Amino acid sequence: MAGEESRKSSRDDRGTSRIGLTLFWIYVLLYGGFIGLVLFRPDLLSQRPFGGVNLAIAYGMGLIAGAFLLAIVYMIACRTVERGGPPRG
Amino acid sequence: MLYESSPVAIAIFAAFVLSVVGLSFYLGRKGQSAQGYYAAHGEIPWFVNGIAFAGDYLSAASFLGICGMIAFNGYDGFLYSIGFLAGWIVALFVIAEPIKALGKFTFADALDSRFNSRGIKLAVAISTLVVSIFYLIPQMVGAGDLIVPLLGLPHTAGVILVGVAVTMIVVTAGMVSTTWVQFIKGSLLVFFCGILVAMILNRGLSVGTGAAADLTPQVRTVTPDGRVLVDGRPQTEEHDLRPVGTLASLPARYAGKTATGPLRPLEYLSVLEDSTIVTWSSTKHTDQAGTHTTFTPVERKGSDLLKPGGYFRGLTTGKLADRLDFASLMLALFCGTASLPHILIRYYTVKDAAAARKSTVVGIAAIGAFYVLTLYLGLGAMTSGALDPTSTNMAAPLLAKSFSTTLFAIISAIAFTTVLGTVSGLIMAGSGAVAHDLVENVLRIPMTDHEKVRCGKIAAVVLGIVAMALGILFRSFNVSFLVGWAFNIAASANLPALVMLLFWPRTTKQGIVAAVTVGMLSSLAWILLSADTFEKVYGWSREASIVPFSQPGLVTIPLGFFVLVVVSLLTPPPRAVRRHG
């Protein structure tokens, strides 16, 4: 019984870890893209693609909101894994 | 500028500080065992722990430093906000759950969980102390800056006041009181900053009037005998530097008007972008009469201030070294959060990995909301006509003062509590490193549970004294700038070892010791040899520095990974790896 629980816990850990790493790399791409723009195409950040505010502010706010959004996605996905749903590792 | 203290401000401030210290004494009864003192018995509810993360993390650098940087330089301060928050992604997705499972009281417990090595405990304890001390400096500087206008006391008095209060908080109840202080502080900070931003938006933007609209250059002189002159005459309350930071003109659509009235959040940014703003540059020169700082008004387009390059000037020069410097800082901010000892030990205060994850998500929500507010606070201060040209760190409290003295007192008291919360977390992490890692595990001095707690408390008092001394020494620095150093050292020393321990089974104890030692020493050496340190600490020429850019992370973080891999491959694999072939 304890062995089965331990195996389930280990499987859950692998599942949540895989979800975490996937979301981590998604954010790395978003963050890296932003830093890339600041370093190499700062002119693009002055443009106002969304009307009111420039891309520098929109992207920056987006990164902050995006972090929260991914955190929520992670929490829901982990709960699904811990309740026995996909993905199984 | 000279500041006049108000009785209301003093009363509110005293009420805040006494409540926090009183709470610590009340909670002191719960933290008498080592498990209680260092890890709050692992019984802190995840929501409380999440807000306490915000309390721990939103330090003087976030509140005072970023607001000041935005107020004086525009968008670039917001880059710190973005980097600081991004670091939580590493904490949530990579570190949170494993560290809860691996550790007990300190960061060294987690790194040493598979090895039982004195070498690891020694290296990590020293790195914890170094990072904590580097992080303590800006907090103490911020405390000193706050006390000047609030209580009318000198900077040194503020540093000593916060040092004494924090030491009392930590010594009375350890992690239990530290957590609740941070919970209260985190909640108040986000709530009152939200109110302040609502007031900024309700006030809208208006063309500067009064003393702040006087655009004559101002000169502050410190004579060789220590007297302060303003425009050649002794500084008095009647003859002082004028407050600065105004709008020169509104966009064309407000032609004939001097004020916009209330604005919506995005509208505020859009109007500011189309306005013209007066910022003040400063230049310093020294002659026989003393050191003269000349503050000169510069009219700038809002669109220029709301794009990168105002503070990180190198981004606009196109020089490779400047770009690398910026990239290095942003990498350190990203990697540093999940390597900060005072953040990592907070994972031991909840009951399990799921609670660690949930508390991190709550922390991200609170911290993210706060960082969005910092942009408005900074820009609000920039156009408030209330900035002190000599102090970037005072932008947020002075912005509050432009609304009312009571709000100023509340915001200053919260800022001071901000410092109390973060410093108490840092001193907790440092005292754990000394008592639990160094004395108990490295020196192997046998201690009863009660002695472990007493040893931690003595270490907390010593760290408190060190923090006070450093706060006085580094008083003229922008606090965000100083925090950048702490992030670089933490990321270089701790992150490679932590990540490789979690994801590479071939990691050996020698590899961990080497990575922590090399990461810490190389980043520290790089900082001490950098152009920023040459100029701002030693007072030497920037050109004399011998490293190509000031922020070390871009070199020293990969170096930590490289050293760990090489040393691990050169030493016998851990037993578990040998067993599985």
XYZ file of C-alpha atoms in Angstrom:
670
model
C 0.000 0.000 0.000
C 2.749 2.414 1.049
C 4.815 1.300 -1.947
C 1.929 2.027 -4.303
C 1.461 5.478 -2.776
C 5.169 6.173 -3.117
C 5.110 5.080 -6.797
C 2.081 7.315 -7.427
C 3.804 10.243 -5.712
C 6.942 9.719 -7.770
C 4.843 9.497 -10.979
C 3.029 12.706 -9.975
C 6.363 14.441 -9.323
C 7.627 13.479 -12.795
C 4.356 14.662 -14.358
C 4.326 18.035 -12.587
C 8.041 18.497 -13.225
C 7.509 17.942 -16.980
C 4.653 20.464 -17.071
C 6.754 22.936 -15.081
C 9.700 22.648 -17.437
C 7.496 23.073 -20.522
C 5.952 26.246 -19.112
C 9.388 27.426 -17.992
C 10.768 27.204 -21.550
C 7.698 28.997 -22.938
C 8.409 31.878 -20.571
C 12.126 31.824 -21.376
C 11.204 32.357 -25.035
C 8.917 35.281 -24.172
C 11.464 36.867 -21.821
C 14.361 36.221 -24.204
C 12.364 37.776 -27.043
C 11.831 40.901 -24.982
C 15.495 41.218 -24.001
C 16.427 40.612 -27.651
C 14.211 43.493 -28.757
C 15.657 45.817 -26.091
C 19.191 44.925 -27.168
C 18.899 44.765 -30.933
C 15.657 46.424 -32.101
C 14.823 49.134 -29.547
C 13.221 51.130 -32.362
C 10.408 48.550 -32.517
C 9.659 49.100 -28.837
C 8.758 52.751 -29.484
C 6.019 51.786 -31.899
C 2.402 51.693 -30.846
C 0.875 48.574 -32.366
C -2.033 48.624 -29.941
C -3.000 52.274 -30.345
C -2.494 53.790 -26.881
C 0.705 52.488 -25.343
C 4.003 51.618 -26.975
C 5.345 48.093 -27.424
C 7.886 48.508 -24.585
C 5.097 48.992 -22.053
C 2.692 46.504 -23.652
C 5.347 43.758 -23.809
C 6.565 44.494 -20.271
C 3.054 44.398 -18.832
C 2.405 41.297 -20.943
C 5.392 39.533 -19.371
C 4.082 40.290 -15.894
C 0.542 39.181 -16.760
C 1.936 36.186 -18.671
C 3.840 34.978 -15.617
C 0.640 34.961 -13.606
C -1.290 33.243 -16.392
C 1.289 30.473 -16.737
C 1.332 30.057 -12.958
C -2.431 29.471 -12.989
C -2.123 27.027 -15.908
C 0.569 25.180 -13.940
C -1.532 24.977 -10.816
C -4.529 23.584 -12.722
C -2.371 21.108 -14.654
C -0.680 19.889 -11.461
C -4.017 19.375 -9.788
C -5.173 17.323 -12.782
C -2.042 15.163 -12.581
C -2.377 14.671 -8.845
C -5.984 13.579 -9.271
C -4.843 10.881 -11.668
C -5.501 12.615 -15.014
C -3.044 13.103 -17.890
C -0.125 13.371 -18.424
C 1.346 10.248 -16.857
C 5.086 10.090 -16.659
C 16.564 68.985 0.555
C 15.730 69.663 4.207
C 12.636 67.961 5.576
C 10.290 68.968 8.350
C 8.845 66.129 10.391
C 5.130 66.158 11.199
C 3.565 64.863 14.450
C 0.973 62.888 12.422
C 3.742 61.196 10.476
C 5.634 60.348 13.639
C 2.476 58.983 15.330
C 1.524 56.754 12.374
C 5.085 55.585 11.967
C 5.436 54.770 15.670
C 2.113 52.897 15.651
C 3.248 50.751 12.701
C 6.633 49.887 14.115
C 5.378 49.242 17.657
C 2.569 46.993 16.329
C 5.040 44.937 14.340
C 7.493 44.578 17.238
C 4.595 43.879 19.653
C 3.331 41.135 17.338
C 6.792 39.587 17.373
C 6.857 39.444 21.155
C 3.362 37.917 21.145
C 4.379 35.279 18.603
C 7.649 34.700 20.446
C 5.985 32.078 22.594
C 5.440 29.855 19.542
C 9.008 29.721 18.270
C 10.973 28.202 21.095
C 12.082 24.927 19.414
C 14.611 24.832 16.552
C 11.869 23.607 14.167
C 9.695 26.524 15.271
C 12.468 29.123 15.218
C 13.895 28.227 11.790
C 10.860 26.835 9.922
C 7.739 27.958 11.842
C 6.979 24.232 12.389
C 6.063 23.996 8.669
C 2.588 25.137 9.672
C 2.192 28.444 7.852
C -0.955 28.370 5.623
C -0.024 28.526 1.924
C -1.930 31.743 1.266
C -0.211 33.515 4.160
C 3.122 32.161 2.985
C 2.405 33.421 -0.546
C 1.758 36.966 0.642
C 4.791 36.625 2.935
C 6.805 35.814 -0.214
C 5.690 39.203 -1.510
C 6.624 40.739 1.837
C 10.032 39.105 1.710
C 10.689 39.984 -1.891
C 9.239 43.476 -2.286
C 12.134 45.106 -0.592
C 13.372 48.665 -0.475
C 14.803 48.021 -3.946
C 11.384 47.275 -5.378
C 9.465 50.013 -3.663
C 11.936 52.863 -3.231
C 14.555 51.961 -5.836
C 12.386 51.146 -8.833
C 9.993 54.063 -8.254
C 12.962 56.401 -7.976
C 14.617 55.014 -11.058
C 11.431 55.402 -13.121
C 10.832 58.888 -11.701
C 14.315 60.079 -12.674
C 15.068 57.992 -15.776
C 11.766 56.747 -17.173
C 11.080 53.269 -18.527
C 14.376 51.612 -17.529
C 13.315 51.263 -13.902
C 10.432 49.119 -15.157
C 12.988 46.734 -16.673
C 13.975 45.870 -13.102
C 10.304 45.134 -12.339
C 10.107 42.832 -15.347
C 13.336 41.013 -14.439
C 12.467 40.689 -10.755
C 9.094 39.131 -11.557
C 10.470 36.839 -14.269
C 12.712 35.284 -11.628
C 9.636 33.832 -9.960
C 9.044 31.682 -13.022
C 12.284 29.826 -12.214
C 11.204 29.574 -8.581
C 7.755 28.175 -9.410
C 8.459 25.857 -12.336
C 11.904 24.565 -11.390
C 12.728 25.025 -7.712
C 9.655 25.281 -5.452
C 8.520 21.685 -5.069
C 11.920 19.925 -5.059
C 13.409 22.328 -2.515
C 10.512 21.732 -0.150
C 11.082 17.992 -0.458
C 14.879 18.211 -0.026
C 15.473 20.712 2.773
C 14.777 21.205 6.468
C 15.946 24.609 7.797
C 18.441 26.147 5.372
C 19.457 26.220 1.715
C 22.527 24.132 2.589
C 20.212 21.343 3.823
C 18.735 21.073 0.328
C 22.057 21.060 -1.549
C 23.529 18.581 0.900
C 20.483 16.306 1.079
C 22.135 13.499 -0.920
C 25.702 13.795 0.323
C 26.050 14.664 4.027
C 29.163 16.697 3.200
C 30.739 19.276 5.497
C 32.320 20.901 2.428
C 28.923 21.606 0.885
C 27.552 22.978 4.145
C 30.569 25.252 4.600
C 30.531 26.586 1.026
C 26.773 27.160 0.993
C 26.719 28.720 4.458
C 29.387 31.234 3.376
C 27.550 31.967 0.122
C 24.303 32.464 2.099
C 26.057 34.960 4.359
C 27.659 36.836 1.457
C 24.381 37.086 -0.511
C 22.431 38.072 2.610
C 24.927 40.809 3.474
C 24.911 42.191 -0.090
C 21.115 42.201 -0.027
C 21.065 43.791 3.425
C 23.045 46.852 2.314
C 20.329 48.378 0.081
C 17.637 47.653 2.637
C 19.508 49.538 5.323
C 20.312 52.406 2.949
C 16.590 52.622 2.121
C 15.710 52.679 5.829
C 18.103 55.535 6.453
C 16.703 57.492 3.497
C 13.156 57.130 4.809
C 13.883 58.327 8.298
C 15.298 61.665 7.136
C 12.012 63.203 5.925
C 9.723 61.189 8.171
C 11.188 61.850 11.583
C 13.630 64.609 10.732
C 16.458 62.434 12.036
C 19.796 61.860 10.285
C 20.290 58.928 7.892
C 22.397 57.083 10.454
C 19.554 57.151 12.976
C 17.245 55.447 10.464
C 19.760 52.710 9.853
C 20.211 52.093 13.577
C 16.454 52.188 14.203
C 15.728 49.546 11.575
C 18.679 47.459 12.726
C 17.469 47.403 16.320
C 13.799 46.759 15.406
C 14.652 43.932 13.027
C 17.022 42.260 15.444
C 14.251 42.319 18.045
C 11.773 40.786 15.575
C 14.103 37.958 14.643
C 15.393 37.297 18.141
C 11.926 37.153 19.703
C 10.258 34.558 17.505
C 12.349 33.650 14.462
C 10.508 32.467 11.390
C 7.036 32.661 12.937
C 7.170 36.392 13.620
C 9.198 37.046 10.465
C 6.477 35.380 8.378
C 3.617 37.291 9.955
C 5.489 40.592 9.730
C 6.041 39.895 6.042
C 2.418 38.912 5.527
C 1.208 42.167 7.062
C 3.786 44.203 5.217
C 3.097 42.519 1.840
C -0.665 43.063 2.177
C -0.318 46.700 3.241
C 2.238 47.508 0.573
C 0.152 46.233 -2.334
C -3.080 47.686 -0.914
C -1.775 51.196 -0.228
C 0.221 51.359 -3.447
C -3.035 50.487 -5.227
C -4.735 53.392 -3.456
C -1.870 55.719 -4.345
C -2.088 54.714 -8.018
C -5.854 55.291 -7.986
C -5.163 58.788 -6.646
C -2.539 59.396 -9.359
C -5.005 58.400 -12.071
C -7.751 60.481 -10.497
C -5.475 63.533 -10.380
C -4.447 63.003 -14.000
C -1.632 65.047 -15.506
C -1.137 68.776 -15.310
C 1.405 71.327 -16.437
C 3.763 72.265 -13.596
C 3.151 75.323 -11.443
C 4.761 76.853 -8.340
C 8.339 76.316 -7.224
C 8.695 73.107 -9.225
C 7.975 74.999 -12.452
C 11.001 77.259 -11.920
C 13.494 75.853 -14.372
C 16.572 77.748 -13.235
C 19.522 75.396 -12.623
C 20.276 74.726 -8.938
C 23.685 74.174 -7.337
C 24.294 72.290 -4.091
C 27.737 72.704 -2.578
C 29.287 70.760 0.254
C 32.192 72.810 1.593
C 35.409 71.210 2.886
C 34.230 71.894 6.468
C 30.926 70.075 5.828
C 28.549 73.031 5.403
C 25.875 72.768 2.717
C 25.201 75.704 0.406
C 22.369 76.103 -2.070
C 23.148 78.468 -4.946
C 26.038 79.868 -2.900
C 24.052 80.582 0.305
C 23.731 78.383 3.423
C 20.967 75.794 3.136
C 18.003 76.589 5.412
C 14.319 75.642 5.379
C 13.577 78.984 3.662
C 16.465 78.727 1.218
C 16.574 75.140 0.015
C 16.710 73.223 -3.247
C 13.391 73.438 -5.067
C 11.399 70.245 -5.647
C 11.536 69.067 -9.259
C 9.661 66.882 -11.737
C 6.979 68.555 -13.808
C 5.124 68.400 -17.063
C 6.129 71.138 -19.530
C 3.222 70.608 -21.893
C 0.285 68.319 -22.573
C -0.473 66.702 -25.966
C -2.060 68.802 -28.721
C -5.491 67.327 -28.011
C -5.470 69.207 -24.689
C -4.702 72.541 -26.378
C -5.670 75.463 -24.129
C -5.855 73.253 -21.029
C -3.322 72.867 -18.241
C -4.758 69.673 -16.759
C -6.288 66.489 -18.096
C -8.560 65.583 -15.200
C -8.973 61.896 -14.241
C -7.450 59.369 -16.648
C -7.891 55.617 -17.173
C -4.780 53.454 -16.618
C -3.759 53.001 -20.269
C -4.913 56.509 -21.154
C -2.538 57.876 -18.495
C 0.428 56.214 -20.193
C -0.716 57.280 -23.631
C -1.145 60.955 -22.614
C 2.227 60.944 -20.881
C 3.858 59.532 -23.981
C 2.561 62.470 -26.019
C 3.508 65.088 -23.403
C 6.750 66.959 -22.728
C 8.331 66.375 -19.333
C 11.033 68.235 -17.440
C 13.596 65.914 -15.877
C 16.745 67.054 -14.057
C 20.245 65.926 -14.850
C 23.051 66.353 -12.332
C 26.760 66.966 -12.797
C 29.371 67.079 -10.089
C 32.696 68.865 -9.847
C 35.101 69.601 -7.039
C 37.306 72.644 -6.479
C 38.797 74.485 -3.503
C 35.371 75.753 -2.398
C 33.974 72.226 -2.127
C 32.025 69.683 -4.151
C 29.381 71.267 -6.344
C 26.433 69.350 -7.764
C 24.595 71.235 -10.467
C 21.021 70.197 -11.232
C 19.930 71.249 -14.698
C 16.426 70.944 -16.198
C 16.068 69.016 -19.440
C 12.844 69.015 -21.456
C 12.206 65.561 -22.867
C 9.466 63.986 -24.922
C 7.318 61.479 -23.063
C 7.870 59.004 -25.903
C 11.632 59.123 -25.197
C 11.146 58.541 -21.479
C 8.811 55.608 -22.025
C 11.281 53.523 -23.991
C 14.506 51.770 -22.882
C 17.747 53.757 -22.713
C 17.135 56.463 -20.090
C 19.170 54.776 -17.343
C 20.937 52.055 -19.328
C 22.483 54.629 -21.641
C 24.571 51.927 -23.271
C 21.482 50.594 -25.018
C 21.474 53.650 -27.243
C 25.234 53.935 -27.838
C 25.429 50.584 -29.597
C 28.619 49.602 -27.735
C 28.858 45.833 -27.327
C 30.150 46.018 -23.741
C 27.155 48.138 -22.692
C 24.718 45.710 -24.277
C 26.423 42.778 -22.602
C 26.221 44.636 -19.287
C 22.459 44.998 -19.671
C 21.969 41.394 -20.834
C 24.021 40.258 -17.861
C 21.849 42.177 -15.401
C 18.619 40.807 -16.878
C 20.024 37.270 -16.727
C 20.997 37.762 -13.083
C 17.531 39.072 -12.199
C 15.944 36.082 -13.951
C 18.211 33.531 -12.269
C 18.725 35.300 -8.957
C 15.291 35.129 -7.352
C 15.294 31.346 -7.037
C 18.800 31.502 -5.565
C 18.140 33.950 -2.748
C 18.542 32.180 0.596
C 15.829 34.189 2.354
C 13.332 33.238 -0.372
C 14.366 29.583 -0.434
C 13.969 29.066 3.326
C 10.370 30.240 3.079
C 9.565 26.952 1.333
C 10.242 25.134 4.614
C 7.480 26.988 6.425
C 4.606 25.219 4.585
C 3.546 21.621 5.038
C 4.194 20.032 1.613
C 5.201 20.490 -2.027
C 1.662 21.330 -3.178
C 1.476 24.088 -0.548
C 4.887 25.352 -1.721
C 3.554 25.551 -5.287
C 0.308 27.267 -4.304
C 2.081 29.806 -2.131
C 4.424 30.656 -5.032
C 1.430 31.304 -7.301
C -0.082 33.630 -4.671
C 3.309 35.318 -4.387
C 3.490 35.827 -8.167
C 0.002 37.378 -8.187
C 0.819 39.838 -5.396
C 4.307 40.670 -6.663
C 3.140 41.004 -10.289
C 0.333 43.370 -9.273
C 2.806 45.444 -7.291
C 5.274 45.707 -10.180
C 2.547 46.995 -12.506
C 1.805 49.623 -9.856
C 5.489 50.643 -9.694
C 5.287 51.969 -13.253
C 2.457 54.320 -12.295
C 4.101 55.274 -9.007
C 7.348 56.141 -10.768
C 5.683 58.105 -13.556
C 3.357 59.774 -11.051
C 6.383 60.868 -9.048
C 8.140 62.054 -12.208
C 5.354 64.563 -12.824
C 4.373 65.308 -9.222
C 6.520 68.403 -8.778
C 7.647 66.930 -5.455
C 10.905 65.121 -6.260
C 14.047 65.752 -4.257
C 16.783 66.144 -6.902
C 19.368 64.755 -4.469
C 17.594 61.465 -3.656
C 16.158 58.971 -6.130
C 15.118 56.684 -3.270
C 12.616 59.212 -1.882
C 10.461 59.452 -5.020
C 7.559 57.267 -3.814
C 7.187 58.778 -0.320
C 7.435 62.310 -1.722
C 4.829 61.441 -4.339
C 2.525 60.462 -1.456
C 3.381 63.738 0.267
C 2.170 65.622 -2.823
C -1.311 64.279 -1.952
C -1.313 64.596 1.828
C 0.946 64.422 4.871
C -1.117 61.555 6.287
C -0.673 59.494 3.125
C 3.022 60.330 3.205
C 3.218 59.065 6.773
C 1.362 55.859 5.897
C 3.452 55.183 2.786
C 6.694 55.937 4.637
C 5.678 53.716 7.535
C 4.821 50.923 5.078
C 8.118 51.447 3.288
C 9.873 51.225 6.624
C 7.926 48.042 7.428
C 8.976 46.843 3.954
C 12.571 47.190 5.033
C 11.826 45.531 8.383
C 10.230 42.532 6.673
C 12.985 41.965 4.132
C 15.818 42.561 6.564
C 14.282 40.192 9.102
C 14.059 37.494 6.381
C 17.692 38.060 5.438
C 18.882 37.971 9.030
C 16.849 34.779 9.549
C 18.593 33.173 6.557
C 21.997 34.363 7.779
C 21.460 33.238 11.361
C 20.354 29.791 10.126
C 23.510 29.555 8.026
C 25.691 30.380 11.035
C 23.935 28.332 13.718
C 22.585 25.343 11.803
C 25.119 24.998 8.973
C 28.397 26.330 10.353
C 28.252 25.670 14.100
C 26.131 22.512 14.162
C 27.066 20.777 10.906
C 30.508 22.061 9.913
C 32.125 22.529 13.327
C 29.968 19.646 14.682
C 29.497 21.298 18.053
C 26.781 19.315 19.802
C 23.815 21.513 20.769
C 20.502 20.917 22.448
C 17.374 22.228 20.730
C 17.393 25.225 23.064
C 21.073 25.952 22.350
C 20.452 25.839 18.589
C 17.848 28.575 18.979
C 20.131 30.630 21.244
C 23.003 30.291 18.796
C 20.716 31.495 15.967
C 19.668 34.493 18.044
C 23.279 35.477 18.804
C 24.087 35.195 15.086
C 21.053 37.411 14.329
C 22.336 40.123 16.679
C 25.807 40.078 15.065
C 24.305 40.219 11.567
C 22.086 43.111 12.657
C 25.155 45.077 13.754
C 26.991 44.302 10.484
C 23.915 45.419 8.526
C 23.798 48.745 10.381
C 27.475 49.452 9.688
C 27.087 48.698 5.956
C 23.902 50.772 5.693
C 25.807 53.808 6.941
C 28.788 53.135 4.666
C 26.786 52.824 1.401
C 24.291 55.627 2.052
C 24.601 57.445 -1.290
C 23.680 54.504 -3.558
C 20.433 53.808 -5.437
C 19.012 50.743 -3.747
C 17.955 48.941 -6.952
C 21.478 49.215 -8.260
C 22.849 47.612 -5.091
C 20.303 44.798 -5.210
C 21.535 43.953 -8.715
C 24.831 42.913 -7.100
C 23.103 40.578 -4.644
C 21.174 38.927 -7.475
C 24.355 38.412 -9.474
C 26.172 36.742 -6.596
C 23.165 34.589 -5.635
C 22.580 33.458 -9.208
C 26.268 32.700 -9.821
C 26.913 30.893 -6.535
C 23.682 29.018 -5.878
C 21.660 28.424 -9.035
C 24.075 26.151 -10.962
C 24.449 23.806 -7.988
C 20.718 23.753 -7.274
C 19.610 23.151 -10.855
C 22.227 20.470 -11.553
C 21.462 18.675 -8.297
C 17.827 18.444 -9.375
C 18.334 17.503 -13.016
C 21.726 15.780 -13.390
C 22.207 12.593 -11.345
C 25.969 12.600 -12.071
C 26.411 15.739 -9.900
C 28.967 15.072 -7.153
C 29.587 16.787 -3.815
C 32.939 18.058 -5.089
C 31.137 19.523 -8.113
C 28.681 21.358 -5.861
C 31.407 22.744 -3.587
C 33.445 23.896 -6.600
C 30.442 25.493 -8.360
C 29.305 27.397 -5.253
C 32.831 28.566 -4.427
C 33.813 29.561 -7.964
C 30.432 31.168 -8.675
C 30.567 33.238 -5.495
C 34.213 34.284 -5.710
C 34.173 35.025 -9.440
C 31.029 37.182 -9.241
C 32.323 38.970 -6.159
C 35.722 39.597 -7.766
C 34.062 40.782 -10.987
C 31.913 43.268 -9.072
C 34.889 44.604 -7.113
C 36.851 45.094 -10.340
C 33.981 46.599 -12.371
C 33.722 50.127 -13.726
C 30.635 50.849 -11.580
C 32.501 49.938 -8.388
C 35.601 51.842 -9.468
C 33.530 54.971 -9.988
C 30.891 54.743 -7.250
C 32.731 52.977 -4.428
C 36.433 53.751 -4.867
C 35.931 57.126 -6.579
C 38.366 56.151 -9.347
C 38.051 56.499 -13.108
C 35.735 54.008 -14.859
C 38.360 53.521 -17.551
C 40.766 52.005 -15.001
C 38.525 48.983 -14.430
C 39.786 45.673 -15.747
C 36.567 43.808 -16.574
C 34.749 44.613 -19.832
C 31.326 45.259 -18.259
C 30.013 45.714 -14.734
C 27.371 42.999 -14.235
C 29.051 39.593 -13.893
C 26.111 37.186 -14.361
C 26.550 36.596 -18.088
C 30.010 35.151 -17.424
C 29.845 33.839 -13.875
C 26.503 31.946 -14.036
C 27.609 29.774 -17.007
C 31.000 29.475 -15.292
C 29.279 27.938 -12.254
C 27.558 25.340 -14.481
C 30.789 24.626 -16.355
C 32.835 24.142 -13.178
C 30.193 21.846 -11.695
C 30.091 19.626 -14.781
C 33.879 19.414 -15.141
C 34.550 18.726 -11.452
C 31.702 16.209 -11.240
C 33.046 14.317 -14.249
C 36.544 14.303 -12.737
C 35.374 12.880 -9.398
C 33.763 9.515 -8.539
C 30.012 9.449 -9.251
C 27.549 9.389 -6.366
C 26.660 5.914 -5.018
C 23.150 5.887 -6.547
C 24.555 6.509 -10.028
C 27.212 3.775 -9.561
C 24.481 1.304 -8.509
C 22.407 1.945 -11.626
C 25.465 1.665 -13.836
